[in-house]
Coordinates of C-alpha atoms and ligand atoms in Angstrom, one line a residue:
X235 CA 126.4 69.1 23.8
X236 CA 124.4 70.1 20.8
X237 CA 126.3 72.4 18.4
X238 CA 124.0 75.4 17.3
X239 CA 124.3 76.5 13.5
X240 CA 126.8 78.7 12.3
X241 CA 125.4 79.8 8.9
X242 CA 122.1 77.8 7.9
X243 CA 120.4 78.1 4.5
X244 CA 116.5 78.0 3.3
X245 CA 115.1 77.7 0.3
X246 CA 118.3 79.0 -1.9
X247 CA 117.5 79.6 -5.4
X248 CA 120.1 81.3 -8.2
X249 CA 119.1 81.0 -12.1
X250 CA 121.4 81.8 -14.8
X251 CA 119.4 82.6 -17.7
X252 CA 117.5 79.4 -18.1
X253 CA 120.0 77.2 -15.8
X254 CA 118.9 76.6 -12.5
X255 CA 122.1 76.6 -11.0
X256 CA 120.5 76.5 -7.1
X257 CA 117.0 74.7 -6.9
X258 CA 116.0 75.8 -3.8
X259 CA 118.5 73.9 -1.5
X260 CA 118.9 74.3 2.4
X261 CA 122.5 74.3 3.6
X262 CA 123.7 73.9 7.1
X263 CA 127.1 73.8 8.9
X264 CA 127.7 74.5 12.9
X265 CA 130.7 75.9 14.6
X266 CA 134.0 74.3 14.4
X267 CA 132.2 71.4 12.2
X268 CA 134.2 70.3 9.1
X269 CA 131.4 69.6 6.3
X270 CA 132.2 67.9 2.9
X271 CA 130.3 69.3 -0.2
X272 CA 130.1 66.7 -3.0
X273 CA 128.7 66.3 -6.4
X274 CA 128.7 66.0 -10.2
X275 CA 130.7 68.8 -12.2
X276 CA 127.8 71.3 -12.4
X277 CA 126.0 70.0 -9.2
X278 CA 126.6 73.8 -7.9
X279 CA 128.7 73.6 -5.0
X280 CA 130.6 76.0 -6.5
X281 CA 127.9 78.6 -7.3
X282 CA 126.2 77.7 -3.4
X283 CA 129.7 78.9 -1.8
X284 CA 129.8 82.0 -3.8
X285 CA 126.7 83.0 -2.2
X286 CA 127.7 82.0 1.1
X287 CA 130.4 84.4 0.3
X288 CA 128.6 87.1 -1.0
X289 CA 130.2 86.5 -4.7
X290 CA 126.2 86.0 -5.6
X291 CA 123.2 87.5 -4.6
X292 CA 120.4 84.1 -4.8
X293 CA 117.6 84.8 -6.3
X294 CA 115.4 83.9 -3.5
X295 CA 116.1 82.1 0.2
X296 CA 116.9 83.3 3.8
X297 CA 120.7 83.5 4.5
X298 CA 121.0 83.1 8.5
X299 CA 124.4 83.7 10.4
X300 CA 124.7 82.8 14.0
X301 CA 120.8 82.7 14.0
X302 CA 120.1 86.1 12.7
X303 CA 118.5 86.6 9.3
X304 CA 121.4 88.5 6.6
X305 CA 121.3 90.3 3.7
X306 CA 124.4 89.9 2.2
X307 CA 125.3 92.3 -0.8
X308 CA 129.1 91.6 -1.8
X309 CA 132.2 89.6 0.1
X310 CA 133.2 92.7 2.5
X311 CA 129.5 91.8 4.3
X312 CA 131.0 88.4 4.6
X313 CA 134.1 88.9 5.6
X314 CA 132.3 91.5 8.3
X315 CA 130.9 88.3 9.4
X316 CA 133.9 86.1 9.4
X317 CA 133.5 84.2 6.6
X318 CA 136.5 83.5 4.4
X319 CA 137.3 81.0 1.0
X320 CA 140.4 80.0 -0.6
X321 CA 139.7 80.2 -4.0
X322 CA 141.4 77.1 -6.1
X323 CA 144.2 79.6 -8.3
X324 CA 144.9 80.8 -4.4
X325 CA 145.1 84.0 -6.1
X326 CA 148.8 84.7 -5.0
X327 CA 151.1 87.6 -6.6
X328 CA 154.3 85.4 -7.5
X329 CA 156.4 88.4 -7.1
X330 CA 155.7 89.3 -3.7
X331 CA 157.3 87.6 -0.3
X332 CA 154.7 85.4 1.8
X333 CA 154.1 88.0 4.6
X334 CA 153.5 90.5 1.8
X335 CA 150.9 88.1 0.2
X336 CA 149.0 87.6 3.2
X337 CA 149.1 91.1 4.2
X338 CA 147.5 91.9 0.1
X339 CA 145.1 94.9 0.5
X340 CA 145.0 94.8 3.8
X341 CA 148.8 96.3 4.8
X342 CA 149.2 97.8 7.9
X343 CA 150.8 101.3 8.0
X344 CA 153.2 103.0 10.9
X345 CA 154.0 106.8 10.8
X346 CA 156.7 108.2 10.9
X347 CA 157.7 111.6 11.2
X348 CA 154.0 112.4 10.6
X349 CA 154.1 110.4 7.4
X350 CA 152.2 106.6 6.6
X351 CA 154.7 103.7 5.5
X352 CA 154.3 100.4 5.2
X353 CA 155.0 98.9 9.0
X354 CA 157.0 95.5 7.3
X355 CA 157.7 94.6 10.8
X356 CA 154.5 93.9 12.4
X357 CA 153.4 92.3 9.4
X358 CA 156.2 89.9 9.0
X359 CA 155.4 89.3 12.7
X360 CA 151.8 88.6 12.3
X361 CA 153.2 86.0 9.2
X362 CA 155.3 84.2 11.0
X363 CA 152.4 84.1 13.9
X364 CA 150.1 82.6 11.3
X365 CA 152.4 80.2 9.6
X366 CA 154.4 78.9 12.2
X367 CA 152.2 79.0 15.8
X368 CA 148.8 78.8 13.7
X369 CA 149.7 76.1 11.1
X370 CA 153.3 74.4 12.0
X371 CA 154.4 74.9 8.1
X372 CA 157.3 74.3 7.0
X373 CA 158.6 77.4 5.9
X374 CA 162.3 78.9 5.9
X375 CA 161.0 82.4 6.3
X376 CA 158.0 84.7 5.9
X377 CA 160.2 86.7 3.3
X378 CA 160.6 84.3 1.1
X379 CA 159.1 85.0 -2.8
X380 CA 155.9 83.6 -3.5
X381 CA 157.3 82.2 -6.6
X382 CA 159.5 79.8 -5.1
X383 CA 157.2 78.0 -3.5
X384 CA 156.1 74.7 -4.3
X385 CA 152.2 73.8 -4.6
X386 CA 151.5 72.6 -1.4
X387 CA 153.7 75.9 0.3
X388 CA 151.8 78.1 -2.0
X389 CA 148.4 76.3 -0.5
X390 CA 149.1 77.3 3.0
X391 CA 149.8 80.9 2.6
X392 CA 146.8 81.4 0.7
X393 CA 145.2 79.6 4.0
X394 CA 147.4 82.0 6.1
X395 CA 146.1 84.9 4.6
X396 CA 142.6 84.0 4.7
X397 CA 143.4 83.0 8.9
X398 CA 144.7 87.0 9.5
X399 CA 141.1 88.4 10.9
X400 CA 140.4 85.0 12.4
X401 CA 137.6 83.8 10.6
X402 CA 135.0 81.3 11.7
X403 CA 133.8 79.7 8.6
X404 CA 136.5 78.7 5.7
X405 CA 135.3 77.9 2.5
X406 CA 138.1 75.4 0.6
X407 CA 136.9 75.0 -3.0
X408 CA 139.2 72.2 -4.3
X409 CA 142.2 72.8 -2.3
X410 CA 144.0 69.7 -3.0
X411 CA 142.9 69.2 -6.9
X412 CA 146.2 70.3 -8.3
X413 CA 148.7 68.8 -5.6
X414 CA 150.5 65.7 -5.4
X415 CA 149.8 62.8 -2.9
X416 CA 152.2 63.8 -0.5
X417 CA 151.1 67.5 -0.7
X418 CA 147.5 66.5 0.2
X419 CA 148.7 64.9 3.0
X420 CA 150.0 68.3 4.2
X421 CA 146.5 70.1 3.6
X422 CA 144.2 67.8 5.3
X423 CA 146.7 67.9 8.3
X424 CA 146.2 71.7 7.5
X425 CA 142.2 71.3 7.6
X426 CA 142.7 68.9 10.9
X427 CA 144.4 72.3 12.8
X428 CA 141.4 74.4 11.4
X429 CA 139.6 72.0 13.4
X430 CA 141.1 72.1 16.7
X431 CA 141.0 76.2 16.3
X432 CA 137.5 75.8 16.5
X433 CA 137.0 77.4 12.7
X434 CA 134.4 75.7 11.0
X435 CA 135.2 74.3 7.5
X436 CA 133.5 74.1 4.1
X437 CA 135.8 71.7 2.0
X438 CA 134.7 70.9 -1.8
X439 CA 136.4 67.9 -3.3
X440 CA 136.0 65.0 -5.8
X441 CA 138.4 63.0 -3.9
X442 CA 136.0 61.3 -1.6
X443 CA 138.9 59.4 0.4
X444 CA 139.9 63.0 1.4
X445 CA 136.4 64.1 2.5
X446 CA 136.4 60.8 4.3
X447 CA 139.5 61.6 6.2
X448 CA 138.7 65.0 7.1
X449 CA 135.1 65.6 7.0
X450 CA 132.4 65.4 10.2
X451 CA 129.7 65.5 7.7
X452 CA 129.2 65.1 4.1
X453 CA 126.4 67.5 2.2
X454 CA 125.7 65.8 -1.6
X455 CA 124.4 68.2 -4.4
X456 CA 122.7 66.9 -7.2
X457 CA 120.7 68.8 -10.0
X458 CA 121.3 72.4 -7.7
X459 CA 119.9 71.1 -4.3
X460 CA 121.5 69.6 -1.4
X461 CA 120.0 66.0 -1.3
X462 CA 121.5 64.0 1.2
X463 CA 123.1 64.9 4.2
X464 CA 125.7 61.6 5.7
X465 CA 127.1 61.5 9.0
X466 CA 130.8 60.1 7.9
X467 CA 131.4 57.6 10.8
X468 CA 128.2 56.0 9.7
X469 CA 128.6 55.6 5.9
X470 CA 131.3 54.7 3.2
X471 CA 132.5 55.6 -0.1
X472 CA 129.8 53.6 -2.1
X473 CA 126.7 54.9 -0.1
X474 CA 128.1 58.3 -1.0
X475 CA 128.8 57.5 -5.2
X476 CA 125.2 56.2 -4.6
X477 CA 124.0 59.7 -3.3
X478 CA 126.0 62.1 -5.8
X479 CA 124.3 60.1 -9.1
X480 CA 120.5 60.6 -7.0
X481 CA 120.1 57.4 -6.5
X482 CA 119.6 58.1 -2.6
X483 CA 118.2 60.9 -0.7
X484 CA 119.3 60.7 3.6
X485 CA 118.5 63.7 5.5
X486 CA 119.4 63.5 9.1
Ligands
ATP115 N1 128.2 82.7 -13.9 C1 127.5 81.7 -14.5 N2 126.8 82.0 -15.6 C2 126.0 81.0 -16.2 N3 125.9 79.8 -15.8 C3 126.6 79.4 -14.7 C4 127.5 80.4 -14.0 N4 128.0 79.8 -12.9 C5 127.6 78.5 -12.9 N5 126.8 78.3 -14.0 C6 126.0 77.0 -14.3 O1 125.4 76.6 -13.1 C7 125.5 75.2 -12.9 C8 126.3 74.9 -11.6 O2 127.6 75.3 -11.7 P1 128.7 75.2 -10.5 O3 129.9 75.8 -11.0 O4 128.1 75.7 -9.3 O5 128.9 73.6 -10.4 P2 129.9 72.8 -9.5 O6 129.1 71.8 -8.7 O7 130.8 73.7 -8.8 O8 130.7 71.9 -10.6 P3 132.3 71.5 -10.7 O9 132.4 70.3 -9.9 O10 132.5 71.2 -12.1 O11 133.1 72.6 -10.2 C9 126.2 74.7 -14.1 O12 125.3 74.3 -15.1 C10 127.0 75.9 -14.6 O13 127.2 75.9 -16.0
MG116 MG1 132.9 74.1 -8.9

């Protein structure tokens, strides 16, 4: 069964001043594919996932989502969409328990006695839905503080609480850059769940071992453009290195 295209780019462009941050690169991923975006430090992946998320408007190119042409204006259009991303600080509030965290700006309210509070049950029930049936973590309770939490733990909730409207496309931008072996371990096992959800998954990484493991598809930037697209059961570590440093160009 052919997979159609979740979110397919054309022709992306985004300048910065005289940097050409996005040369006009195409970017495709389908649903519930994982794809691995790779490339030099300044390659863009970053800047080409903040316009999939509406961080940036590009400068010219058609954004299409589940084969309708989009203009997308800010990340609430995205999100409207389904489209979430797990920044790399995770952008947690130490102070505030996990359910709380994932719940950030998005509470849900009860009222009672014709006022609106805070309804802490249903969101600690939703938590414990997301972290425990969602993602098995191992986590002693949704009411724990943020700020005990090691790296890895801290990881998941910021996945938790990009799960809560049931995306379909994640964007990770370096999830596993500041964790230890171990840790990783945990989030690719994490990215392997996404999978079987059905969401599909952008994952950014230098660790190619990683993208190896996890990754259906690899997309290489180089110089702001996508220029090789590798199917990962049919290539290696070197024919990627190869790729990232322009040396190749494979478009399936
Ligand atoms: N807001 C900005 N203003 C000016 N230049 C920018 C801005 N964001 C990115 N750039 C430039 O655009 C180019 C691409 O940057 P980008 O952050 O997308 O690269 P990257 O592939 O994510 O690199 P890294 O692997 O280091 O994270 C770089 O030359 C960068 O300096
Ligand atoms: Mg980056």
């Amino acid at each position: 069964m052919k997979l159609e295209n979740i979110l397919e780019l054309k022709n992306i462009s985004k300048k910065f001043g005289a940097v050409h941050a996005l040369n006009g690169t195409d970017f495709h991923i389908k649903k519930g594919e994982v794809v691995g975006l790779v490339g030099d430090n300044g390659a863009g992946k970053s800047t080409l996932m903040k316009v999939i998320n509406g961080v940036y408007t590009p400068d010219s190119g058609k954004y299409i989502f589940e084969g309708e042409e989009k203009h997308i204006k800010s990340p609430r259009d995205t999100a409207a969409l389904g489209i979430e991303m797990v920044f790399q600080d995770f952008a947690l509030l130490d102070n505030l328990d996990i359910a709380e965290n994932i719940f950030l700006g998005r509470e849900l309210y009860k009222s009672v006695l014709g006022i609106n509070v805070l309804n802490r049950k249903e969101m600690a029930k939703e938590s414990e839905k997301i972290v425990r049936e969602k993602l098995n973590l191992d986590i002693d309770s949704v009411k724990s503080k943020v700020k005990n939490l090691s790296g890895g733990e801290r990881q998941g909730v910021a996945i938790s609480r990009a799960l809560l409207f049931d995306p379909k496309l994640l964007i990770l931008d370096e999830p596993t850059a500041s964790l230890s072996v171990d840790k990783i371990k945990n989030v690719l096992n994490l990215i392997k769940k996404l999978k079987e959800l059905g969401i599909a998954v952008i994952l950014i990484s230098h660790r190619l071992q990683e993208i190896m493991e996890v990754c259906d598809r690899i997309s290489v930037m180089y110089r702001g453009k996508i220029i090789s697209e590798l199917i990962t059961s049919e290539t290696d570590i070197s024919e990627i290195v190869t790729c990232m440093v322009g040396g190749n160009v494979k478009v399936y």
